[in-house]
PDB file of C-alpha atoms in Angstrom:
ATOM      1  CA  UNK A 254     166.055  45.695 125.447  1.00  0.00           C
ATOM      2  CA  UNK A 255     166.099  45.153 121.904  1.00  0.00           C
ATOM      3  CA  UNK A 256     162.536  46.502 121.203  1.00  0.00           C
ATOM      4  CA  UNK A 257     163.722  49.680 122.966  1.00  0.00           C
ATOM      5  CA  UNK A 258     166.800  50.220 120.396  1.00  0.00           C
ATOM      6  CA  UNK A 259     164.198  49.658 117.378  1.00  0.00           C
ATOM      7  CA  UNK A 260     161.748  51.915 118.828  1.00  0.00           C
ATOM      8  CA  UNK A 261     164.546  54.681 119.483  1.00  0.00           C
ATOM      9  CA  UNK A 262     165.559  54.980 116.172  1.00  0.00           C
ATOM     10  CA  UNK A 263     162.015  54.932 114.864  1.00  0.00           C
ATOM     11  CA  UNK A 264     161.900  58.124 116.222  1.00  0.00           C
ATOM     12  CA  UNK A 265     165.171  60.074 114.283  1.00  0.00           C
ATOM     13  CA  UNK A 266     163.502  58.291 110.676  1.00  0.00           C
ATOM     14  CA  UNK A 267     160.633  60.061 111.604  1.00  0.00           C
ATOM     15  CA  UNK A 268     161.939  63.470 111.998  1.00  0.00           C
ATOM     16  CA  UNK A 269     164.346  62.510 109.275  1.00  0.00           C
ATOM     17  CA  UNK A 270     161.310  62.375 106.884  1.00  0.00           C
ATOM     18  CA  UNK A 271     159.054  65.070 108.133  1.00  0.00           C
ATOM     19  CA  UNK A 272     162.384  67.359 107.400  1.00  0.00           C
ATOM     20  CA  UNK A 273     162.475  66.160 103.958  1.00  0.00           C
ATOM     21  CA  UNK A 274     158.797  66.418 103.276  1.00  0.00           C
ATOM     22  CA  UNK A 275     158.947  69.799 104.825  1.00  0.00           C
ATOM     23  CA  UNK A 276     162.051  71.284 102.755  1.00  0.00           C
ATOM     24  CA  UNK A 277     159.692  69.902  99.212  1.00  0.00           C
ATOM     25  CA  UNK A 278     156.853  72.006 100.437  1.00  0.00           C
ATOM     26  CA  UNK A 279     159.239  74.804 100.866  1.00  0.00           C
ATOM     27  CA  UNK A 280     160.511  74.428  97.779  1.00  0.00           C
ATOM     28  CA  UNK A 281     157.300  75.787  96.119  1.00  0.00           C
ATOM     29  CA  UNK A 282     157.196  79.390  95.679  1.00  0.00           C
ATOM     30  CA  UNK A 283     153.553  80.003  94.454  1.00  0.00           C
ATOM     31  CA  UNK A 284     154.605  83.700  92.829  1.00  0.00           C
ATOM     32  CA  UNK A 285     157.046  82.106  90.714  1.00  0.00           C
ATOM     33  CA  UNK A 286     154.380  79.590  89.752  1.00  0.00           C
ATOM     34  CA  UNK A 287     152.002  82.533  88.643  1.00  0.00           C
ATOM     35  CA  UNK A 288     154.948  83.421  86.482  1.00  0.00           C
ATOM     36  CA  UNK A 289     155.756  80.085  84.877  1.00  0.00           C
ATOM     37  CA  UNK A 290     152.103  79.217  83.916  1.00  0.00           C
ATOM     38  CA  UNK A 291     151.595  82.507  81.873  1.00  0.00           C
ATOM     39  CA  UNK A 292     153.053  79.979  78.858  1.00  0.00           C
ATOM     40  CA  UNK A 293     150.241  77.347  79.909  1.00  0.00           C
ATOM     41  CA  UNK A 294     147.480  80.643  79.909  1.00  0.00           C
ATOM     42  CA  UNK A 295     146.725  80.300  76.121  1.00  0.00           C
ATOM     43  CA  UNK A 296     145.272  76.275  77.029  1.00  0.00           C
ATOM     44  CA  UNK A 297     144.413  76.169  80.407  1.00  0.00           C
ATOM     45  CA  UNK A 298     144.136  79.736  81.466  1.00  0.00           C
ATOM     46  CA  UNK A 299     146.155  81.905  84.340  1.00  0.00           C
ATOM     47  CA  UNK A 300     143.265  80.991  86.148  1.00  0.00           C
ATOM     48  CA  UNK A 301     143.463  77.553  85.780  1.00  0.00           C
ATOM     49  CA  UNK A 302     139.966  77.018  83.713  1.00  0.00           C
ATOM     50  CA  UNK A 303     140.831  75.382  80.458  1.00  0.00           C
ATOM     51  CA  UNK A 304     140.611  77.548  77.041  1.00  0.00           C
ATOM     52  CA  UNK A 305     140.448  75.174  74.565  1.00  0.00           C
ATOM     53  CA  UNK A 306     138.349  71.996  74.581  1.00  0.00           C
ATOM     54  CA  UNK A 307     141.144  69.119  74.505  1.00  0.00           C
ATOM     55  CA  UNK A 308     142.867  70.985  77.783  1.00  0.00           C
ATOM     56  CA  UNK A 309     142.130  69.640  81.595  1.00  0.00           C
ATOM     57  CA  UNK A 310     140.429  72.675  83.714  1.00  0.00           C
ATOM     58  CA  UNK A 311     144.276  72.580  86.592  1.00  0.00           C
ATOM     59  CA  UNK A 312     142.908  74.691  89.243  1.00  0.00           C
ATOM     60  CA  UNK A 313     142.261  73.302  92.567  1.00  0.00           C
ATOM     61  CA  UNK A 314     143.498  70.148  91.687  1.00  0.00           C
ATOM     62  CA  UNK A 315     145.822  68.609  94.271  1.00  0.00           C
ATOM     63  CA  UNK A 316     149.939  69.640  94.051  1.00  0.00           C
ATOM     64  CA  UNK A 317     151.190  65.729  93.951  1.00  0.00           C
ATOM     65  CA  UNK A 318     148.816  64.951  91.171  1.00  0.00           C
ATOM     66  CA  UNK A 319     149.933  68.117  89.077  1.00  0.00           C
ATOM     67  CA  UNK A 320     153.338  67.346  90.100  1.00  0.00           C
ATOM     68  CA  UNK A 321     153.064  64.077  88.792  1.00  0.00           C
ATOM     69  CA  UNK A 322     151.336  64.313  85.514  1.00  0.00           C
ATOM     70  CA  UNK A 323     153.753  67.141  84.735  1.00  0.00           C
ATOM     71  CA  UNK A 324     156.934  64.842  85.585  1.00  0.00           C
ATOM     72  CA  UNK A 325     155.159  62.022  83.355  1.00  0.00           C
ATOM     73  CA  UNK A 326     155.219  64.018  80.486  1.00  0.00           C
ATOM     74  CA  UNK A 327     158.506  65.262  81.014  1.00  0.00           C
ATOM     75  CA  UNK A 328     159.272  61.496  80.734  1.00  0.00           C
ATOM     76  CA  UNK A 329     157.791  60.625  78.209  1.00  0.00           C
ATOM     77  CA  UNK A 330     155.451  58.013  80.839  1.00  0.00           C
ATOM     78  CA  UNK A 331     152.874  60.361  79.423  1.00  0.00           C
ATOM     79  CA  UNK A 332     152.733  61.650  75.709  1.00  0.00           C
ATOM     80  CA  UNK A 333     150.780  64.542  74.464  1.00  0.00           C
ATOM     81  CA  UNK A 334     152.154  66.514  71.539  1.00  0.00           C
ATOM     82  CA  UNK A 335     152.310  69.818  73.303  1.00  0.00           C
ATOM     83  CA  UNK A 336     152.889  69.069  76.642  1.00  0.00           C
ATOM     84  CA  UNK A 337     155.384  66.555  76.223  1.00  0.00           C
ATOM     85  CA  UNK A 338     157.377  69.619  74.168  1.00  0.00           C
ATOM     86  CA  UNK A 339     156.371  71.953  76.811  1.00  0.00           C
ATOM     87  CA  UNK A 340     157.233  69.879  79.926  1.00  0.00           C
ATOM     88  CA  UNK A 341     160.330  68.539  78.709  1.00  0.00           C
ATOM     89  CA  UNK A 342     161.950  71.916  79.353  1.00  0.00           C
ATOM     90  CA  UNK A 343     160.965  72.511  83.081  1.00  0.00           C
ATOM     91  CA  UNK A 344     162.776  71.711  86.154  1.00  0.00           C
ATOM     92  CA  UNK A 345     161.890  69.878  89.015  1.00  0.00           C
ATOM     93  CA  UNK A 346     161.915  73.501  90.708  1.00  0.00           C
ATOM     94  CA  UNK A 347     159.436  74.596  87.829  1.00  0.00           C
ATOM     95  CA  UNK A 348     157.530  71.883  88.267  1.00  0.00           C
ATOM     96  CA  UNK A 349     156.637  72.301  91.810  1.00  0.00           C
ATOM     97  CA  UNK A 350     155.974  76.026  91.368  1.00  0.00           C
ATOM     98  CA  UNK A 351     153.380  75.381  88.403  1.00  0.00           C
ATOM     99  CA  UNK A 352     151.543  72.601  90.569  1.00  0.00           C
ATOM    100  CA  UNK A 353     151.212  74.764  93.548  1.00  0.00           C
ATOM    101  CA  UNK A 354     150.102  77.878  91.491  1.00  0.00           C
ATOM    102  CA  UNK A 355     147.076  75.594  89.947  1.00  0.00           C
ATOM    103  CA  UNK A 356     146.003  73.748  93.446  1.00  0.00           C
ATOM    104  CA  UNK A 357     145.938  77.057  95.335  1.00  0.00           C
ATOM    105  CA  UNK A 358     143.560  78.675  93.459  1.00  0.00           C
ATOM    106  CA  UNK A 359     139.899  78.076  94.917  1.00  0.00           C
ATOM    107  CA  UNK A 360     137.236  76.461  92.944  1.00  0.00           C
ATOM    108  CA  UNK A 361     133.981  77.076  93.557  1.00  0.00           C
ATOM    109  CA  UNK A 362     131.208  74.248  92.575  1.00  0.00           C
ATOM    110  CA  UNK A 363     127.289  74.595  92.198  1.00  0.00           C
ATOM    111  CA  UNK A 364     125.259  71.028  91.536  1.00  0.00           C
ATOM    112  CA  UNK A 365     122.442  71.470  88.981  1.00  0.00           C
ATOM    113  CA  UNK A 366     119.129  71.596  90.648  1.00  0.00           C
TER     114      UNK A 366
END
């Protein structure tokens, strides 16, 4: 009997944390990224393909790692002397937006022959 009570509430911390994952992927709004990243354009392009040499190419690369490296040098985990500026000033809203801008964008890669 007292598997069954475990097991039932298994169930409700389930749904609990699908709910929550679901309402942080609906937090993203992808246009408002677009809009945000036109101050990252002049490094790593609206496009996502880096500009400069010392900048990471961002597109296609995957929302929680964006998310993260953002939130790191919003920290101060991470240290870079523009994006630490930069990042320090966006939200956690912001920060989601800019991430799923960059990984929705399609890259395309050809091997060398």
């Amino acid at each position: 009997m007292a598997r069954h009570r475990r097991g039932g509430l298994l169930v409700p911390w389930l749904l609990l944390l699908a709910l929550l994952f679901a309402t942080e992927v609906r937090a993203a709004d992808i246009n408002a990224g677009k809009t945000k990243v036109k101050m990252c354009a002049a490094c790593h392009g609206l496009d996502g393909l880096s500009k400069v040499a010392d900048a990471p190419n961002l597109a296609g690369n995957g929302e929680l790692y964006l998310s993260r490296q953002l939130k790191a040098f919003r920290s101060g985990e991470r240290k870079h002397p523009q994006m630490s500026v930069i990042a320090a000033g966006l939200s956690d809203d912001d920060i989601a937006n800019v991430a799923a801008w960059y990984s929705a964008i399609q890259v395309s890669v050809e091997l060398p022959q």
